Amino acid sequence: VLDRFVRPRAYILDKVTGFFARYMAGHYVVGVHARGTDATSEREIREFRQGSLVLSRYCAEIYRILELQPTAKIFVASDEQSSLNYLAKAFGHRVIAYESVRHCGGEAAGQGPTGWIMPAYIARDRDVAARNGEDAVIEYLLLSRCHYLVHNGSSLARTVLLNAPRLPHTNTHRRSVPGPGRGA
């Protein structure tokens, strides 16, 4: 379905190709998608997103991967500037990010035209929302080209995994299922 119906425009593919060539080519790259904003809101009703942004879990998983790939770069895609800052502080020069529109403070969740919650920073301005949509497509394509994906409960991460079904990944929000002898 993605191959047949999702065809990014040439200028978007050019941005992806340029960024990849400049920052990612020739490196083992851990892709990180940290969905924040409305996913962190108390108004979020979807379980796969509730409480899913726990950056310490991201760091633990990234450190585990870095033990196996000590020279890896870390490509961070997030709708929250604070998440990018947190990961940049933890991993320094290894972190790369596409220059995209991000939430930088204030109310995290707003209301979209359908009545569902959405990131407040794009709910108020359709031009910012359009730019954010373009940035999301670029980041989705870049995450699809990484060697490993670390993510939380997000539709963008699911789309990456549909596009690159063999991409090894860790969902930092996966709820553990009790097994025999491990409690109920």
CSV table of C-alpha atoms in Angstrom, one decimal:
chain,number,residue,atom,x,y,z
A,1,VAL,CA,0.0,0.0,0.0
A,2,LEU,CA,2.7,2.5,0.9
A,3,ASP,CA,4.7,1.8,-2.2
A,4,ARG,CA,1.7,2.2,-4.5
A,5,PHE,CA,-0.1,5.1,-2.9
A,6,VAL,CA,2.5,7.1,-0.9
A,7,ARG,CA,4.7,8.9,-3.3
A,8,PRO,CA,6.4,11.9,-1.8
A,9,ARG,CA,7.1,14.8,-4.2
A,10,ALA,CA,10.5,15.1,-5.8
A,11,TYR,CA,11.5,18.1,-3.7
A,12,ILE,CA,10.8,16.2,-0.5
A,13,LEU,CA,12.9,13.2,-1.8
A,14,ASP,CA,15.7,15.6,-2.6
A,15,LYS,CA,15.7,16.9,1.0
A,16,VAL,CA,15.8,13.3,2.3
A,17,THR,CA,18.6,12.4,-0.1
A,18,GLY,CA,20.6,15.5,0.8
A,19,PHE,CA,20.3,15.1,4.5
A,20,PHE,CA,21.0,11.3,4.4
A,21,ALA,CA,24.2,11.9,2.2
A,22,ARG,CA,25.4,14.7,4.5
A,23,TYR,CA,24.8,13.2,8.0
A,24,MET,CA,23.9,9.5,7.8
A,25,ALA,CA,25.6,7.7,4.8
A,26,GLY,CA,28.4,5.4,5.8
A,27,HIS,CA,27.3,5.3,9.5
A,28,TYR,CA,25.4,2.8,11.6
A,29,VAL,CA,22.4,4.9,12.5
A,30,VAL,CA,20.0,4.4,15.4
A,31,GLY,CA,16.7,6.1,14.5
A,32,VAL,CA,14.8,7.5,17.4
A,33,HIS,CA,11.2,8.6,17.3
A,34,ALA,CA,10.0,10.3,20.5
A,35,ARG,CA,6.4,11.3,20.2
A,36,GLY,CA,5.4,13.9,22.7
A,37,THR,CA,3.0,16.8,22.7
A,38,ASP,CA,-0.6,15.5,22.7
A,39,ALA,CA,0.6,12.0,23.3
A,40,THR,CA,1.7,13.2,26.8
A,41,SER,CA,-1.5,15.0,27.5
A,42,GLU,CA,-3.9,13.8,30.2
A,43,ARG,CA,-6.6,14.2,27.5
A,44,GLU,CA,-5.0,11.4,25.5
A,45,ILE,CA,-7.5,8.4,25.5
A,46,ARG,CA,-5.6,6.0,23.3
A,47,GLU,CA,-3.8,3.5,25.5
A,48,PHE,CA,-0.9,2.9,23.0
A,49,ARG,CA,0.1,6.5,23.6
A,50,GLN,CA,-0.8,7.2,27.2
A,51,GLY,CA,2.4,7.7,29.3
A,52,SER,CA,4.5,6.6,26.4
A,53,LEU,CA,7.2,9.3,26.5
A,54,VAL,CA,9.7,8.1,29.1
A,55,LEU,CA,13.1,9.3,27.9
A,56,SER,CA,15.0,7.3,30.4
A,57,ARG,CA,13.8,4.2,28.7
A,58,TYR,CA,15.0,5.6,25.4
A,59,CYS,CA,18.4,6.2,26.9
A,60,ALA,CA,18.7,2.7,28.3
A,61,GLU,CA,17.8,1.2,25.0
A,62,ILE,CA,20.2,3.5,23.1
A,63,TYR,CA,23.0,2.7,25.5
A,64,ARG,CA,22.4,-1.0,24.9
A,65,ILE,CA,22.7,-0.6,21.2
A,66,LEU,CA,25.8,1.6,21.5
A,67,GLU,CA,27.5,-1.3,23.4
A,68,LEU,CA,27.1,-3.3,20.2
A,69,GLN,CA,27.6,-0.4,17.8
A,70,PRO,CA,30.0,2.0,19.6
A,71,THR,CA,30.5,4.4,16.7
A,72,ALA,CA,26.7,4.7,15.8
A,73,LYS,CA,25.0,8.0,15.1
A,74,ILE,CA,21.6,8.7,16.6
A,75,PHE,CA,19.0,10.3,14.3
A,76,VAL,CA,16.3,11.9,16.5
A,77,ALA,CA,12.9,12.7,15.2
A,78,SER,CA,10.5,14.3,17.7
A,79,ASP,CA,7.7,16.8,17.8
A,80,GLU,CA,9.1,18.1,21.1
A,81,GLN,CA,12.2,20.3,21.3
A,82,SER,CA,12.7,19.3,24.9
A,83,SER,CA,13.0,15.6,23.9
A,84,LEU,CA,15.6,16.4,21.3
A,85,ASN,CA,17.5,18.5,23.9
A,86,TYR,CA,17.3,15.7,26.4
A,87,LEU,CA,18.7,13.2,24.0
A,88,ALA,CA,21.4,15.6,22.7
A,89,LYS,CA,22.5,16.2,26.3
A,90,ALA,CA,22.7,12.5,26.9
A,91,PHE,CA,24.5,11.5,23.7
A,92,GLY,CA,26.2,14.7,22.6
A,93,HIS,CA,27.8,14.8,19.1
A,94,ARG,CA,26.3,11.5,18.0
A,95,VAL,CA,22.8,13.1,17.8
A,96,ILE,CA,21.6,14.4,14.5
A,97,ALA,CA,18.2,15.8,13.7
A,98,TYR,CA,16.4,17.3,10.7
A,99,GLU,CA,15.6,20.9,11.2
A,100,SER,CA,11.8,20.6,11.7
A,101,VAL,CA,9.0,22.5,13.4
A,102,ARG,CA,8.7,21.3,17.0
A,103,HIS,CA,6.8,22.2,20.1
A,104,CYS,CA,8.9,24.6,22.2
A,105,GLY,CA,6.7,25.2,25.3
A,106,GLY,CA,3.2,26.0,26.3
A,107,GLU,CA,0.1,23.9,26.0
A,108,ALA,CA,1.0,20.4,24.6
A,109,ALA,CA,-2.5,19.4,23.3
A,110,GLY,CA,-5.0,21.3,21.2
A,111,GLN,CA,-8.1,20.4,19.4
A,112,GLY,CA,-8.1,19.5,15.7
A,113,PRO,CA,-10.8,20.1,13.1
A,114,THR,CA,-12.3,16.6,13.8
A,115,GLY,CA,-12.5,17.2,17.5
A,116,TRP,CA,-9.7,14.9,18.4
A,117,ILE,CA,-6.7,16.2,20.3
A,118,MET,CA,-3.6,17.1,18.3
A,119,PRO,CA,-0.4,19.0,19.1
A,120,ALA,CA,-1.3,22.5,20.1
A,121,TYR,CA,1.6,24.1,18.2
A,122,ILE,CA,0.1,23.0,14.9
A,123,ALA,CA,-3.7,23.3,15.9
A,124,ARG,CA,-3.6,27.1,15.8
A,125,ASP,CA,-1.9,27.7,12.5
A,126,ARG,CA,-2.6,25.7,9.3
A,127,ASP,CA,0.7,27.0,7.7
A,128,VAL,CA,2.7,25.6,10.6
A,129,ALA,CA,0.6,22.4,10.4
A,130,ALA,CA,1.5,22.1,6.7
A,131,ARG,CA,5.2,22.6,7.3
A,132,ASN,CA,5.0,20.1,10.2
A,133,GLY,CA,3.3,17.5,7.9
A,134,GLU,CA,6.1,17.9,5.3
A,135,ASP,CA,8.7,17.6,8.1
A,136,ALA,CA,7.0,14.4,9.4
A,137,VAL,CA,7.2,12.8,5.9
A,138,ILE,CA,10.9,13.7,5.7
A,139,GLU,CA,11.6,12.3,9.1
A,140,TYR,CA,9.6,9.1,8.3
A,141,LEU,CA,11.6,8.5,5.2
A,142,LEU,CA,14.9,9.1,7.1
A,143,LEU,CA,13.8,6.8,10.0
A,144,SER,CA,13.0,4.2,7.4
A,145,ARG,CA,16.7,4.3,6.3
A,146,CYS,CA,18.1,3.7,9.8
A,147,HIS,CA,19.6,0.5,11.0
A,148,TYR,CA,17.6,0.3,14.2
A,149,LEU,CA,14.5,2.1,15.5
A,150,VAL,CA,13.7,3.1,19.1
A,151,HIS,CA,10.2,4.5,19.5
A,152,ASN,CA,7.2,4.9,21.7
A,153,GLY,CA,3.5,4.6,20.9
A,154,SER,CA,3.1,6.6,17.7
A,155,SER,CA,1.5,6.3,14.3
A,156,LEU,CA,4.6,7.7,12.6
A,157,ALA,CA,6.7,4.8,14.1
A,158,ARG,CA,4.1,2.3,12.9
A,159,THR,CA,4.3,3.8,9.4
A,160,VAL,CA,8.1,3.5,9.4
A,161,LEU,CA,7.7,-0.2,10.3
A,162,LEU,CA,5.2,-0.7,7.6
A,163,ASN,CA,7.6,0.9,5.1
A,164,ALA,CA,10.6,-1.0,6.5
A,165,PRO,CA,9.1,-4.2,8.0
A,166,ARG,CA,12.5,-5.9,8.6
A,167,LEU,CA,13.8,-2.9,10.5
A,168,PRO,CA,14.8,-4.1,14.0
A,169,HIS,CA,13.1,-2.0,16.6
A,170,THR,CA,12.3,-1.5,20.3
A,171,ASN,CA,9.0,0.0,21.5
A,172,THR,CA,10.0,1.7,24.8
A,173,HIS,CA,6.3,1.7,25.7
A,174,ARG,CA,5.6,-2.0,25.2
A,175,ARG,CA,3.7,-3.2,28.2
A,176,SER,CA,5.1,-6.5,29.6
A,177,VAL,CA,2.7,-9.4,29.5
A,178,PRO,CA,2.8,-11.5,32.6
A,179,GLY,CA,3.9,-15.1,31.8
A,180,PRO,CA,3.5,-18.3,33.8
A,181,GLY,CA,4.9,-17.9,37.3
A,182,ARG,CA,5.4,-14.1,36.9
A,183,GLY,CA,2.2,-12.8,38.5
A,184,ALA,CA,-1.1,-11.7,37.0
